[in-house]
Amino acid sequence: EEEGEEEEEETEEGMEEEAEGEQDNNKDDKDNSNKKNKKNNKKKSSSISNNTNGDDSVNNANEVLAKNARISDPNPERKPKSKAISIHDLRRLMFGEFMTELDPDPDPNQPALVRPYIEILDPEQAAVKRFEEGLLEHNEVNRQPLDIALFLYATEHLSRLGRVLRHDSGHALLAGVGGSGRQSLARLAAFMSGMPIVEVESSSRGYGLNEWRDDLKKVCQRAGRDDEKVVFLLSDAQVAKNPLFLEDINTLLNGGEVTGLFAPDEKAAVCQAAAALYVKRRKLLQM
């Protein structure tokens, strides 16, 4: 019996040693796997941080969208040259409402027609052609024709400007060298959006802060009281003439109004006209 008890104790000790050995092996395996994961993560992070190719970033984003959001292509009719979406394909991803012409004779007593905001499948052909047609229309009705050449790069800027102008209080800063066509593109985009251009004559000698405030007041009245969509076009030379001009523009863009621009009686008249306009809009929407 004593020998049997000793054998049982030995077997129990052996089992404990085996269990300890298995635990040690499991710990070693876990340590090795953790080290491998850390190395792989370092490799992935380094490959991502060192990646300077825009095409690779686009492909990674495309894989994430396809896996998590189940989005492979928002428009299956578009046929890229290869399965991988490149920067070349993204440059030709263009949206806008300019493909639909404006209503030439809108009825003020009827709701305005909504131009569809759609994707242009062939921007190199369709978009350039449509903007060329708009340029011809602009030159036919304006005394100062625009003499610009339209190509894909110009249509990209026109598409961006059109997207800005379709939003209330939309504004854009056009950066570039002199003579690069910034004002011409802005005028064409405003024309194709059905918005008149408003400018100030700040080049005259007697043009000061009072004249500037009067012009700014007229623009705000046309946009608010008269419910007219207008484009206020300012050049860098006009803004740099007086630092207070730039301050008023910043205030207008940030808060939608310039403090002290309107006298109390003028503000009351604008509010009354805006209230009547609101009632009219509600009736049109209920038709």
XYZ file of C-alpha atoms in Angstrom:
287
model
C 0.000 0.000 0.000
C 2.841 2.389 0.835
C 4.419 1.665 -2.548
C 1.081 2.387 -4.278
C 0.765 5.690 -2.439
C 4.318 6.609 -3.435
C 3.555 5.791 -7.079
C 0.415 7.951 -6.953
C 2.425 10.825 -5.479
C 5.040 10.429 -8.220
C 2.372 10.437 -10.951
C 0.773 13.536 -9.433
C 4.152 15.250 -9.316
C 4.759 14.235 -12.942
C 1.375 15.627 -13.981
C 2.121 18.865 -12.157
C 5.485 19.105 -13.909
C 3.835 18.455 -17.277
C 1.196 21.089 -16.558
C 3.891 23.551 -15.571
C 5.804 22.687 -18.724
C 2.693 23.254 -20.842
C 2.081 26.581 -19.148
C 5.672 27.598 -19.821
C 5.299 26.550 -23.448
C 2.050 28.507 -23.742
C 3.749 31.549 -22.267
C 6.611 31.182 -24.727
C 4.159 30.813 -27.621
C 2.231 33.880 -26.509
C 5.430 35.882 -26.128
C 6.577 34.816 -29.573
C 3.211 35.637 -31.139
C 3.129 39.036 -29.424
C 6.616 39.782 -30.699
C 5.589 38.775 -34.213
C 2.470 40.945 -34.041
C 4.508 43.893 -32.824
C 6.981 43.413 -35.650
C 4.164 43.161 -38.187
C 2.494 46.272 -36.798
C 5.787 48.129 -36.970
C 6.226 47.022 -40.563
C 2.695 48.115 -41.422
C 3.058 51.469 -39.696
C 6.414 52.093 -41.305
C 5.073 51.141 -44.715
C 2.130 53.498 -44.245
C 4.257 56.353 -42.907
C 6.842 55.902 -45.643
C 4.187 55.689 -48.343
C 4.398 58.797 -50.466
C 2.510 57.441 -53.451
C -0.987 58.880 -53.722
C -2.221 55.879 -55.697
C -1.409 53.495 -52.823
C -3.332 55.669 -50.374
C -6.310 55.709 -52.703
C -6.198 51.932 -53.076
C -6.018 51.457 -49.295
C -9.029 53.708 -48.819
C -10.848 51.825 -51.558
C -10.193 48.490 -49.821
C -11.476 49.841 -46.492
C -14.651 51.131 -48.126
C -15.231 47.868 -49.953
C -14.713 45.801 -46.793
C -16.495 47.878 -44.144
C -19.024 49.987 -46.044
C -19.520 47.577 -48.949
C -18.877 50.382 -51.409
C -16.921 49.390 -54.477
C -17.860 52.155 -56.900
C -20.522 54.849 -56.430
C -21.250 54.822 -60.137
C -20.880 51.464 -61.893
C -21.197 53.129 -65.303
C -17.799 54.702 -64.868
C -15.191 52.369 -66.289
C -11.661 53.028 -65.015
C -8.750 51.811 -67.047
C -7.712 49.448 -64.270
C -9.265 47.965 -61.146
C -7.149 50.203 -58.901
C -8.473 53.760 -58.547
C -5.681 56.222 -59.223
C -5.188 59.954 -58.883
C -5.968 60.166 -62.584
C -9.401 58.659 -61.910
C -10.038 60.950 -58.942
C -9.332 64.047 -61.014
C -12.068 62.929 -63.354
C -14.537 62.404 -60.521
C -16.622 65.540 -61.053
C -20.056 66.582 -59.812
C -22.131 69.655 -60.545
C -25.448 71.102 -61.591
C -24.092 73.019 -64.557
C -24.989 70.238 -66.997
C -28.633 71.356 -66.714
C -29.424 74.733 -68.241
C -31.073 77.493 -66.236
C -34.736 78.325 -66.678
C -34.657 81.272 -69.147
C -37.999 82.704 -67.975
C -38.685 81.704 -64.357
C -42.102 82.416 -62.869
C -41.774 84.357 -59.583
C -45.106 82.917 -58.422
C -43.917 79.343 -58.825
C -41.253 77.410 -56.909
C -37.867 77.614 -58.563
C -36.790 74.580 -60.524
C -34.140 72.532 -58.757
C -31.203 71.725 -60.992
C -29.995 68.171 -60.350
C -26.566 67.827 -58.785
C -25.174 64.872 -60.719
C -21.909 63.213 -61.617
C -20.333 64.016 -64.967
C -19.145 60.710 -66.362
C -16.917 62.181 -69.074
C -15.513 65.466 -67.757
C -12.829 65.738 -70.427
C -15.490 65.868 -73.121
C -18.910 66.632 -71.614
C -17.816 69.163 -68.973
C -15.470 71.057 -71.284
C -18.144 71.187 -73.973
C -20.793 72.458 -71.543
C -18.527 75.205 -70.191
C -17.610 76.250 -73.718
C -21.318 76.615 -74.462
C -21.726 78.681 -71.301
C -18.775 80.849 -72.333
C -20.403 81.568 -75.703
C -23.687 82.439 -73.991
C -21.868 84.771 -71.595
C -20.054 86.599 -74.384
C -23.287 87.073 -76.329
C -25.093 88.928 -73.533
C -22.217 90.760 -71.813
C -20.386 93.825 -73.021
C -17.090 92.556 -71.664
C -16.522 89.122 -73.244
C -14.267 86.578 -71.605
C -11.291 85.405 -73.632
C -10.202 82.201 -71.917
C -9.254 78.694 -73.018
C -11.158 75.884 -71.317
C -9.581 72.511 -70.605
C -9.825 69.882 -67.878
C -7.876 71.837 -65.246
C -10.074 74.906 -65.767
C -13.269 72.841 -65.576
C -12.118 71.431 -62.226
C -11.957 74.961 -60.807
C -15.296 75.856 -62.387
C -16.873 72.793 -60.802
C -15.546 73.807 -57.381
C -16.770 77.375 -57.798
C -20.209 76.156 -58.838
C -20.367 73.943 -55.752
C -19.493 76.909 -53.520
C -22.024 79.241 -55.137
C -24.918 76.812 -54.801
C -24.733 77.136 -50.993
C -26.052 80.113 -49.053
C -23.220 82.323 -47.779
C -20.754 80.256 -49.786
C -17.389 81.898 -50.304
C -14.081 81.002 -51.930
C -10.546 82.361 -51.874
C -9.021 82.185 -55.355
C -5.265 81.843 -54.988
C -2.936 82.240 -57.932
C -0.657 84.562 -59.850
C -1.936 87.564 -61.736
C -3.313 86.822 -65.182
C -4.061 83.159 -64.428
C -7.795 83.611 -65.059
C -9.170 83.717 -61.522
C -11.661 86.512 -62.165
C -12.637 85.110 -65.553
C -13.447 81.704 -64.091
C -15.375 83.336 -61.239
C -17.423 85.377 -63.711
C -18.185 82.340 -65.845
C -19.152 80.235 -62.823
C -21.450 83.004 -61.562
C -23.052 83.381 -64.997
C -23.717 79.650 -65.322
C -25.174 79.676 -61.794
C -27.561 82.480 -62.734
C -26.017 85.029 -60.364
C -25.042 88.599 -61.227
C -21.590 89.892 -60.347
C -21.365 92.830 -57.924
C -18.124 94.810 -57.725
C -16.976 98.011 -56.045
C -15.149 100.898 -57.692
C -12.476 101.252 -55.051
C -9.856 102.464 -57.531
C -11.180 106.041 -57.445
C -9.362 108.520 -55.223
C -12.364 109.541 -53.163
C -13.364 105.991 -52.343
C -13.130 105.546 -48.597
C -14.724 103.703 -45.721
C -18.116 105.438 -46.083
C -18.377 104.530 -49.765
C -17.306 100.991 -48.968
C -19.974 100.622 -46.291
C -22.634 101.961 -48.681
C -21.666 99.417 -51.353
C -21.565 96.618 -48.801
C -24.990 97.665 -47.539
C -26.433 97.516 -51.076
C -25.072 94.012 -51.581
C -26.572 92.793 -48.308
C -29.923 94.360 -49.179
C -30.009 92.652 -52.556
C -29.156 89.291 -51.029
C -31.401 89.562 -47.958
C -34.245 91.984 -48.530
C -34.684 91.344 -52.266
C -33.890 87.600 -52.059
C -31.474 87.861 -54.978
C -28.573 85.488 -55.372
C -25.541 87.643 -56.091
C -21.781 87.166 -56.204
C -19.670 89.802 -54.463
C -16.350 89.756 -56.316
C -13.353 91.427 -54.693
C -9.760 91.524 -55.865
C -6.769 91.443 -53.548
C -5.876 95.011 -54.536
C -9.321 96.247 -53.490
C -9.153 94.496 -50.141
C -5.592 95.688 -49.468
C -6.510 99.339 -50.029
C -7.900 99.709 -46.512
C -7.451 97.241 -43.631
C -11.019 97.973 -42.491
C -12.334 96.528 -45.768
C -10.788 93.174 -44.925
C -12.092 93.384 -41.361
C -15.655 93.890 -42.620
C -15.301 90.957 -45.014
C -14.056 88.684 -42.228
C -16.944 89.752 -39.988
C -19.445 89.137 -42.778
C -18.084 85.661 -43.504
C -17.935 84.646 -39.844
C -21.272 85.951 -38.580
C -23.299 86.837 -41.665
C -23.514 90.530 -40.777
C -21.358 93.574 -40.128
C -21.976 95.253 -36.782
C -23.288 98.794 -37.154
C -23.712 98.545 -40.926
C -27.449 99.324 -40.859
C -29.183 102.048 -38.892
C -32.088 100.915 -36.663
C -34.747 102.114 -39.131
C -32.945 100.424 -42.040
C -32.667 97.194 -40.097
C -36.390 97.300 -39.266
C -37.247 97.744 -42.954
C -35.032 94.798 -43.919
C -36.601 92.585 -41.232
C -40.091 93.508 -42.396
C -39.238 92.679 -46.005
C -37.615 89.398 -44.934
C -40.743 88.417 -42.975
C -42.946 89.040 -46.019
C -40.533 87.033 -48.131
C -40.708 84.141 -45.664
C -44.515 84.064 -45.865
C -44.328 84.051 -49.663
C -41.869 81.162 -49.652
C -44.095 79.105 -47.378
C -47.031 79.581 -49.727
C -44.930 78.512 -52.704
C -43.753 75.382 -50.896
C -47.339 74.446 -50.037
C -48.456 74.651 -53.673
